[in-house]
Amino acid sequence: MPRVGLTSNDVVTSAAGLADEIGFQGVTMGLLADRLGVRPPSLYKHVDGLADVQHQLATLAMTEVGDVIRDAVQGLAGRDALAALLTALRGYVTAHPGRYMATTGAELTGPDDPLLAASNRVIDSIAAVLRGYGIAETQMTHAIRTIRSTMHGFATLEASRGFQWDTDPDESFEWMIGFIDRGLRG
């Protein structure tokens, strides 16, 4: 019998917190059950297994990323929108490194997958910022991949304490925004 009041949303929310604490790859059904105060078999009344938890976690994270991007870039254009976009992504990844990692490599299950809708929302927001630079639709995929790859690299390195040089990462981040802005204007 499932724990009274426990829902699949509770399981995913708990997995998100656990992923941020110990890393996405460290989340197991056993640890999740311990955190929720249930036995591992009880989780299967709410989710279909670890792959399902990971997929729902990716959907949650991508939805959250979409929200922070939307809120950050609303009403902005050009360099201001780019800086807001990159800052929002950086903030999300450094605050939620585990759940963000759930989004990398998550496979879509079909056209009705909520992860697809959440991913499209993020991509559309990035594309809207890039359209402000006059990026042609034929070049949009390349530009989106460049922004995502650059930001992913910077933010995941920062979240894993990969910047241990003397220079402040904030200075490097501002330099990166300027670099990308100049490249998009070129």
PDB file of C-alpha atoms in Angstrom:
ATOM      1  CA  MET A   1       0.000   0.000   0.000  1.00  0.00           C
ATOM      2  CA  PRO A   2       1.457   3.415  -0.943  1.00  0.00           C
ATOM      3  CA  ARG A   3       2.340   5.843   1.834  1.00  0.00           C
ATOM      4  CA  VAL A   4      -0.646   8.080   2.526  1.00  0.00           C
ATOM      5  CA  GLY A   5      -0.208  11.335   0.678  1.00  0.00           C
ATOM      6  CA  LEU A   6       2.872  10.253  -1.315  1.00  0.00           C
ATOM      7  CA  THR A   7       2.583  11.128  -5.007  1.00  0.00           C
ATOM      8  CA  SER A   8       4.752  10.709  -8.077  1.00  0.00           C
ATOM      9  CA  ASN A   9       5.389  14.448  -7.861  1.00  0.00           C
ATOM     10  CA  ASP A  10       6.749  13.958  -4.322  1.00  0.00           C
ATOM     11  CA  VAL A  11       9.077  11.260  -5.623  1.00  0.00           C
ATOM     12  CA  VAL A  12      10.395  13.461  -8.437  1.00  0.00           C
ATOM     13  CA  THR A  13      10.746  16.517  -6.193  1.00  0.00           C
ATOM     14  CA  SER A  14      12.687  14.438  -3.698  1.00  0.00           C
ATOM     15  CA  ALA A  15      14.864  13.057  -6.512  1.00  0.00           C
ATOM     16  CA  ALA A  16      15.582  16.621  -7.636  1.00  0.00           C
ATOM     17  CA  GLY A  17      16.790  17.612  -4.194  1.00  0.00           C
ATOM     18  CA  LEU A  18      18.844  14.467  -3.888  1.00  0.00           C
ATOM     19  CA  ALA A  19      20.397  14.989  -7.329  1.00  0.00           C
ATOM     20  CA  ASP A  20      21.416  18.528  -6.387  1.00  0.00           C
ATOM     21  CA  GLU A  21      23.024  17.257  -3.176  1.00  0.00           C
ATOM     22  CA  ILE A  22      24.881  14.166  -4.390  1.00  0.00           C
ATOM     23  CA  GLY A  23      24.831  14.434  -8.196  1.00  0.00           C
ATOM     24  CA  PHE A  24      22.413  13.106 -10.778  1.00  0.00           C
ATOM     25  CA  GLN A  25      24.306   9.839 -11.289  1.00  0.00           C
ATOM     26  CA  GLY A  26      24.157   9.096  -7.556  1.00  0.00           C
ATOM     27  CA  VAL A  27      20.364   8.996  -7.342  1.00  0.00           C
ATOM     28  CA  THR A  28      19.090   5.467  -6.762  1.00  0.00           C
ATOM     29  CA  MET A  29      15.714   4.066  -5.880  1.00  0.00           C
ATOM     30  CA  GLY A  30      17.128   2.957  -2.517  1.00  0.00           C
ATOM     31  CA  LEU A  31      18.382   6.435  -1.589  1.00  0.00           C
ATOM     32  CA  LEU A  32      15.150   7.957  -2.804  1.00  0.00           C
ATOM     33  CA  ALA A  33      13.092   5.550  -0.723  1.00  0.00           C
ATOM     34  CA  ASP A  34      15.226   6.318   2.346  1.00  0.00           C
ATOM     35  CA  ARG A  35      14.687  10.022   1.848  1.00  0.00           C
ATOM     36  CA  LEU A  36      10.937   9.561   1.550  1.00  0.00           C
ATOM     37  CA  GLY A  37      10.728   7.171   4.490  1.00  0.00           C
ATOM     38  CA  VAL A  38       9.410   4.240   2.490  1.00  0.00           C
ATOM     39  CA  ARG A  39      10.767   0.925   1.299  1.00  0.00           C
ATOM     40  CA  PRO A  40      12.064   0.845  -2.291  1.00  0.00           C
ATOM     41  CA  PRO A  41       9.235  -1.388  -3.595  1.00  0.00           C
ATOM     42  CA  SER A  42       6.732   1.252  -2.430  1.00  0.00           C
ATOM     43  CA  LEU A  43       8.154   3.730  -4.950  1.00  0.00           C
ATOM     44  CA  TYR A  44       6.972   1.555  -7.820  1.00  0.00           C
ATOM     45  CA  LYS A  45       3.390   2.415  -6.945  1.00  0.00           C
ATOM     46  CA  HIS A  46       4.218   5.999  -7.960  1.00  0.00           C
ATOM     47  CA  VAL A  47       6.891   5.669 -10.679  1.00  0.00           C
ATOM     48  CA  ASP A  48       7.894   2.969 -13.151  1.00  0.00           C
ATOM     49  CA  GLY A  49      11.494   2.787 -11.977  1.00  0.00           C
ATOM     50  CA  LEU A  50      14.703   4.783 -12.014  1.00  0.00           C
ATOM     51  CA  ALA A  51      14.499   5.553 -15.735  1.00  0.00           C
ATOM     52  CA  ASP A  52      11.027   7.032 -15.199  1.00  0.00           C
ATOM     53  CA  VAL A  53      12.276   9.112 -12.252  1.00  0.00           C
ATOM     54  CA  GLN A  54      15.200  10.358 -14.354  1.00  0.00           C
ATOM     55  CA  HIS A  55      12.913  11.267 -17.241  1.00  0.00           C
ATOM     56  CA  GLN A  56      10.453  13.092 -14.996  1.00  0.00           C
ATOM     57  CA  LEU A  57      13.383  14.851 -13.329  1.00  0.00           C
ATOM     58  CA  ALA A  58      14.659  15.981 -16.741  1.00  0.00           C
ATOM     59  CA  THR A  59      11.180  17.306 -17.516  1.00  0.00           C
ATOM     60  CA  LEU A  60      11.009  19.154 -14.204  1.00  0.00           C
ATOM     61  CA  ALA A  61      14.443  20.695 -14.736  1.00  0.00           C
ATOM     62  CA  MET A  62      13.742  21.727 -18.320  1.00  0.00           C
ATOM     63  CA  THR A  63      10.452  23.282 -17.228  1.00  0.00           C
ATOM     64  CA  GLU A  64      12.263  25.218 -14.502  1.00  0.00           C
ATOM     65  CA  VAL A  65      14.941  26.343 -16.980  1.00  0.00           C
ATOM     66  CA  GLY A  66      12.194  27.553 -19.303  1.00  0.00           C
ATOM     67  CA  ASP A  67      10.636  29.540 -16.467  1.00  0.00           C
ATOM     68  CA  VAL A  68      13.879  31.231 -15.416  1.00  0.00           C
ATOM     69  CA  ILE A  69      14.762  32.104 -19.015  1.00  0.00           C
ATOM     70  CA  ARG A  70      11.287  33.489 -19.700  1.00  0.00           C
ATOM     71  CA  ASP A  71      11.374  35.619 -16.592  1.00  0.00           C
ATOM     72  CA  ALA A  72      14.918  36.832 -17.260  1.00  0.00           C
ATOM     73  CA  VAL A  73      14.602  37.892 -20.902  1.00  0.00           C
ATOM     74  CA  GLN A  74      11.093  39.297 -20.903  1.00  0.00           C
ATOM     75  CA  GLY A  75      11.108  42.768 -22.454  1.00  0.00           C
ATOM     76  CA  LEU A  76      14.829  42.712 -23.286  1.00  0.00           C
ATOM     77  CA  ALA A  77      16.673  42.626 -26.607  1.00  0.00           C
ATOM     78  CA  GLY A  78      20.191  42.450 -27.951  1.00  0.00           C
ATOM     79  CA  ARG A  79      23.089  42.242 -25.500  1.00  0.00           C
ATOM     80  CA  ASP A  80      20.750  42.808 -22.541  1.00  0.00           C
ATOM     81  CA  ALA A  81      18.648  39.782 -23.516  1.00  0.00           C
ATOM     82  CA  LEU A  82      21.753  37.691 -24.178  1.00  0.00           C
ATOM     83  CA  ALA A  83      23.263  38.622 -20.806  1.00  0.00           C
ATOM     84  CA  ALA A  84      19.958  37.872 -19.046  1.00  0.00           C
ATOM     85  CA  LEU A  85      19.656  34.516 -20.822  1.00  0.00           C
ATOM     86  CA  LEU A  86      23.197  33.447 -19.981  1.00  0.00           C
ATOM     87  CA  THR A  87      22.942  34.713 -16.404  1.00  0.00           C
ATOM     88  CA  ALA A  88      19.670  32.852 -15.881  1.00  0.00           C
ATOM     89  CA  LEU A  89      21.154  29.613 -17.212  1.00  0.00           C
ATOM     90  CA  ARG A  90      24.308  30.040 -15.143  1.00  0.00           C
ATOM     91  CA  GLY A  91      22.267  30.680 -12.031  1.00  0.00           C
ATOM     92  CA  TYR A  92      20.089  27.643 -12.591  1.00  0.00           C
ATOM     93  CA  VAL A  93      22.968  25.273 -13.257  1.00  0.00           C
ATOM     94  CA  THR A  94      24.999  26.439 -10.276  1.00  0.00           C
ATOM     95  CA  ALA A  95      21.966  26.322  -7.966  1.00  0.00           C
ATOM     96  CA  HIS A  96      20.678  22.976  -9.295  1.00  0.00           C
ATOM     97  CA  PRO A  97      23.606  21.070 -10.806  1.00  0.00           C
ATOM     98  CA  GLY A  98      22.115  17.617 -10.286  1.00  0.00           C
ATOM     99  CA  ARG A  99      18.737  18.282 -11.772  1.00  0.00           C
ATOM    100  CA  TYR A 100      20.333  20.211 -14.656  1.00  0.00           C
ATOM    101  CA  MET A 101      22.465  17.165 -15.483  1.00  0.00           C
ATOM    102  CA  ALA A 102      19.243  15.180 -15.853  1.00  0.00           C
ATOM    103  CA  THR A 103      18.531  17.249 -18.970  1.00  0.00           C
ATOM    104  CA  THR A 104      21.738  16.294 -20.762  1.00  0.00           C
ATOM    105  CA  GLY A 105      21.172  13.243 -22.886  1.00  0.00           C
ATOM    106  CA  ALA A 106      17.579  12.724 -21.806  1.00  0.00           C
ATOM    107  CA  GLU A 107      15.798  10.980 -24.643  1.00  0.00           C
ATOM    108  CA  LEU A 108      12.329  11.897 -25.793  1.00  0.00           C
ATOM    109  CA  THR A 109       9.621   9.245 -25.689  1.00  0.00           C
ATOM    110  CA  GLY A 110       7.471  10.644 -28.467  1.00  0.00           C
ATOM    111  CA  PRO A 111       5.529  13.663 -29.671  1.00  0.00           C
ATOM    112  CA  ASP A 112       3.388  13.815 -26.513  1.00  0.00           C
ATOM    113  CA  ASP A 113       6.357  13.721 -24.141  1.00  0.00           C
ATOM    114  CA  PRO A 114       6.198  16.660 -21.687  1.00  0.00           C
ATOM    115  CA  LEU A 115      10.003  16.847 -21.917  1.00  0.00           C
ATOM    116  CA  LEU A 116       9.648  17.711 -25.612  1.00  0.00           C
ATOM    117  CA  ALA A 117       7.275  20.579 -24.837  1.00  0.00           C
ATOM    118  CA  ALA A 118       9.559  21.887 -22.072  1.00  0.00           C
ATOM    119  CA  SER A 119      12.633  21.568 -24.311  1.00  0.00           C
ATOM    120  CA  ASN A 120      10.925  23.348 -27.191  1.00  0.00           C
ATOM    121  CA  ARG A 121      10.009  26.192 -24.871  1.00  0.00           C
ATOM    122  CA  VAL A 122      13.656  26.631 -23.874  1.00  0.00           C
ATOM    123  CA  ILE A 123      14.838  26.415 -27.473  1.00  0.00           C
ATOM    124  CA  ASP A 124      12.183  28.900 -28.595  1.00  0.00           C
ATOM    125  CA  SER A 125      13.278  31.351 -25.900  1.00  0.00           C
ATOM    126  CA  ILE A 126      16.920  31.088 -26.943  1.00  0.00           C
ATOM    127  CA  ALA A 127      15.897  31.501 -30.582  1.00  0.00           C
ATOM    128  CA  ALA A 128      13.903  34.629 -29.722  1.00  0.00           C
ATOM    129  CA  VAL A 129      17.016  36.188 -28.166  1.00  0.00           C
ATOM    130  CA  LEU A 130      19.064  35.212 -31.218  1.00  0.00           C
ATOM    131  CA  ARG A 131      16.497  36.638 -33.633  1.00  0.00           C
ATOM    132  CA  GLY A 132      17.238  39.992 -32.033  1.00  0.00           C
ATOM    133  CA  TYR A 133      20.700  39.644 -33.583  1.00  0.00           C
ATOM    134  CA  GLY A 134      19.270  38.947 -37.024  1.00  0.00           C
ATOM    135  CA  ILE A 135      20.309  35.286 -37.046  1.00  0.00           C
ATOM    136  CA  ALA A 136      18.764  33.659 -40.110  1.00  0.00           C
ATOM    137  CA  GLU A 137      16.442  30.733 -39.519  1.00  0.00           C
ATOM    138  CA  THR A 138      18.782  28.565 -41.626  1.00  0.00           C
ATOM    139  CA  GLN A 139      21.540  29.283 -39.083  1.00  0.00           C
ATOM    140  CA  MET A 140      19.396  29.130 -35.960  1.00  0.00           C
ATOM    141  CA  THR A 141      20.153  25.513 -34.999  1.00  0.00           C
ATOM    142  CA  HIS A 142      23.882  26.209 -35.141  1.00  0.00           C
ATOM    143  CA  ALA A 143      23.541  29.376 -33.095  1.00  0.00           C
ATOM    144  CA  ILE A 144      21.380  27.672 -30.447  1.00  0.00           C
ATOM    145  CA  ARG A 145      23.847  24.797 -30.162  1.00  0.00           C
ATOM    146  CA  THR A 146      26.719  27.257 -29.808  1.00  0.00           C
ATOM    147  CA  ILE A 147      24.964  29.168 -27.026  1.00  0.00           C
ATOM    148  CA  ARG A 148      23.940  25.983 -25.242  1.00  0.00           C
ATOM    149  CA  SER A 149      27.372  24.361 -25.541  1.00  0.00           C
ATOM    150  CA  THR A 150      29.198  27.447 -24.346  1.00  0.00           C
ATOM    151  CA  MET A 151      26.877  28.009 -21.432  1.00  0.00           C
ATOM    152  CA  HIS A 152      26.761  24.328 -20.500  1.00  0.00           C
ATOM    153  CA  GLY A 153      30.540  24.182 -20.387  1.00  0.00           C
ATOM    154  CA  PHE A 154      30.959  27.332 -18.341  1.00  0.00           C
ATOM    155  CA  ALA A 155      28.192  26.597 -15.852  1.00  0.00           C
ATOM    156  CA  THR A 156      29.012  22.937 -15.288  1.00  0.00           C
ATOM    157  CA  LEU A 157      32.693  23.748 -14.802  1.00  0.00           C
ATOM    158  CA  GLU A 158      31.733  26.434 -12.307  1.00  0.00           C
ATOM    159  CA  ALA A 159      29.260  24.183 -10.490  1.00  0.00           C
ATOM    160  CA  SER A 160      31.912  21.476 -10.145  1.00  0.00           C
ATOM    161  CA  ARG A 161      34.466  24.014  -8.891  1.00  0.00           C
ATOM    162  CA  GLY A 162      36.476  23.702 -12.081  1.00  0.00           C
ATOM    163  CA  PHE A 163      37.611  27.345 -12.026  1.00  0.00           C
ATOM    164  CA  GLN A 164      40.371  27.482  -9.459  1.00  0.00           C
ATOM    165  CA  TRP A 165      42.587  30.114 -11.073  1.00  0.00           C
ATOM    166  CA  ASP A 166      43.146  33.529  -9.557  1.00  0.00           C
ATOM    167  CA  THR A 167      40.805  35.330 -11.952  1.00  0.00           C
ATOM    168  CA  ASP A 168      37.236  35.755 -10.692  1.00  0.00           C
ATOM    169  CA  PRO A 169      34.776  33.589 -12.700  1.00  0.00           C
ATOM    170  CA  ASP A 170      32.406  36.585 -12.792  1.00  0.00           C
ATOM    171  CA  GLU A 171      35.013  38.494 -14.816  1.00  0.00           C
ATOM    172  CA  SER A 172      35.354  35.548 -17.190  1.00  0.00           C
ATOM    173  CA  PHE A 173      31.564  35.322 -17.459  1.00  0.00           C
ATOM    174  CA  GLU A 174      31.268  38.996 -18.408  1.00  0.00           C
ATOM    175  CA  TRP A 175      34.086  38.556 -20.920  1.00  0.00           C
ATOM    176  CA  MET A 176      32.241  35.555 -22.383  1.00  0.00           C
ATOM    177  CA  ILE A 177      29.014  37.554 -22.761  1.00  0.00           C
ATOM    178  CA  GLY A 178      30.915  40.266 -24.632  1.00  0.00           C
ATOM    179  CA  PHE A 179      32.652  37.691 -26.800  1.00  0.00           C
ATOM    180  CA  ILE A 180      29.392  36.004 -27.770  1.00  0.00           C
ATOM    181  CA  ASP A 181      27.669  39.353 -28.317  1.00  0.00           C
ATOM    182  CA  ARG A 182      30.439  40.490 -30.697  1.00  0.00           C
ATOM    183  CA  GLY A 183      30.307  37.168 -32.516  1.00  0.00           C
ATOM    184  CA  LEU A 184      26.563  37.346 -32.982  1.00  0.00           C
ATOM    185  CA  ARG A 185      26.796  40.888 -34.295  1.00  0.00           C
ATOM    186  CA  GLY A 186      29.576  39.947 -36.742  1.00  0.00           C
TER     187      GLY A 186
END
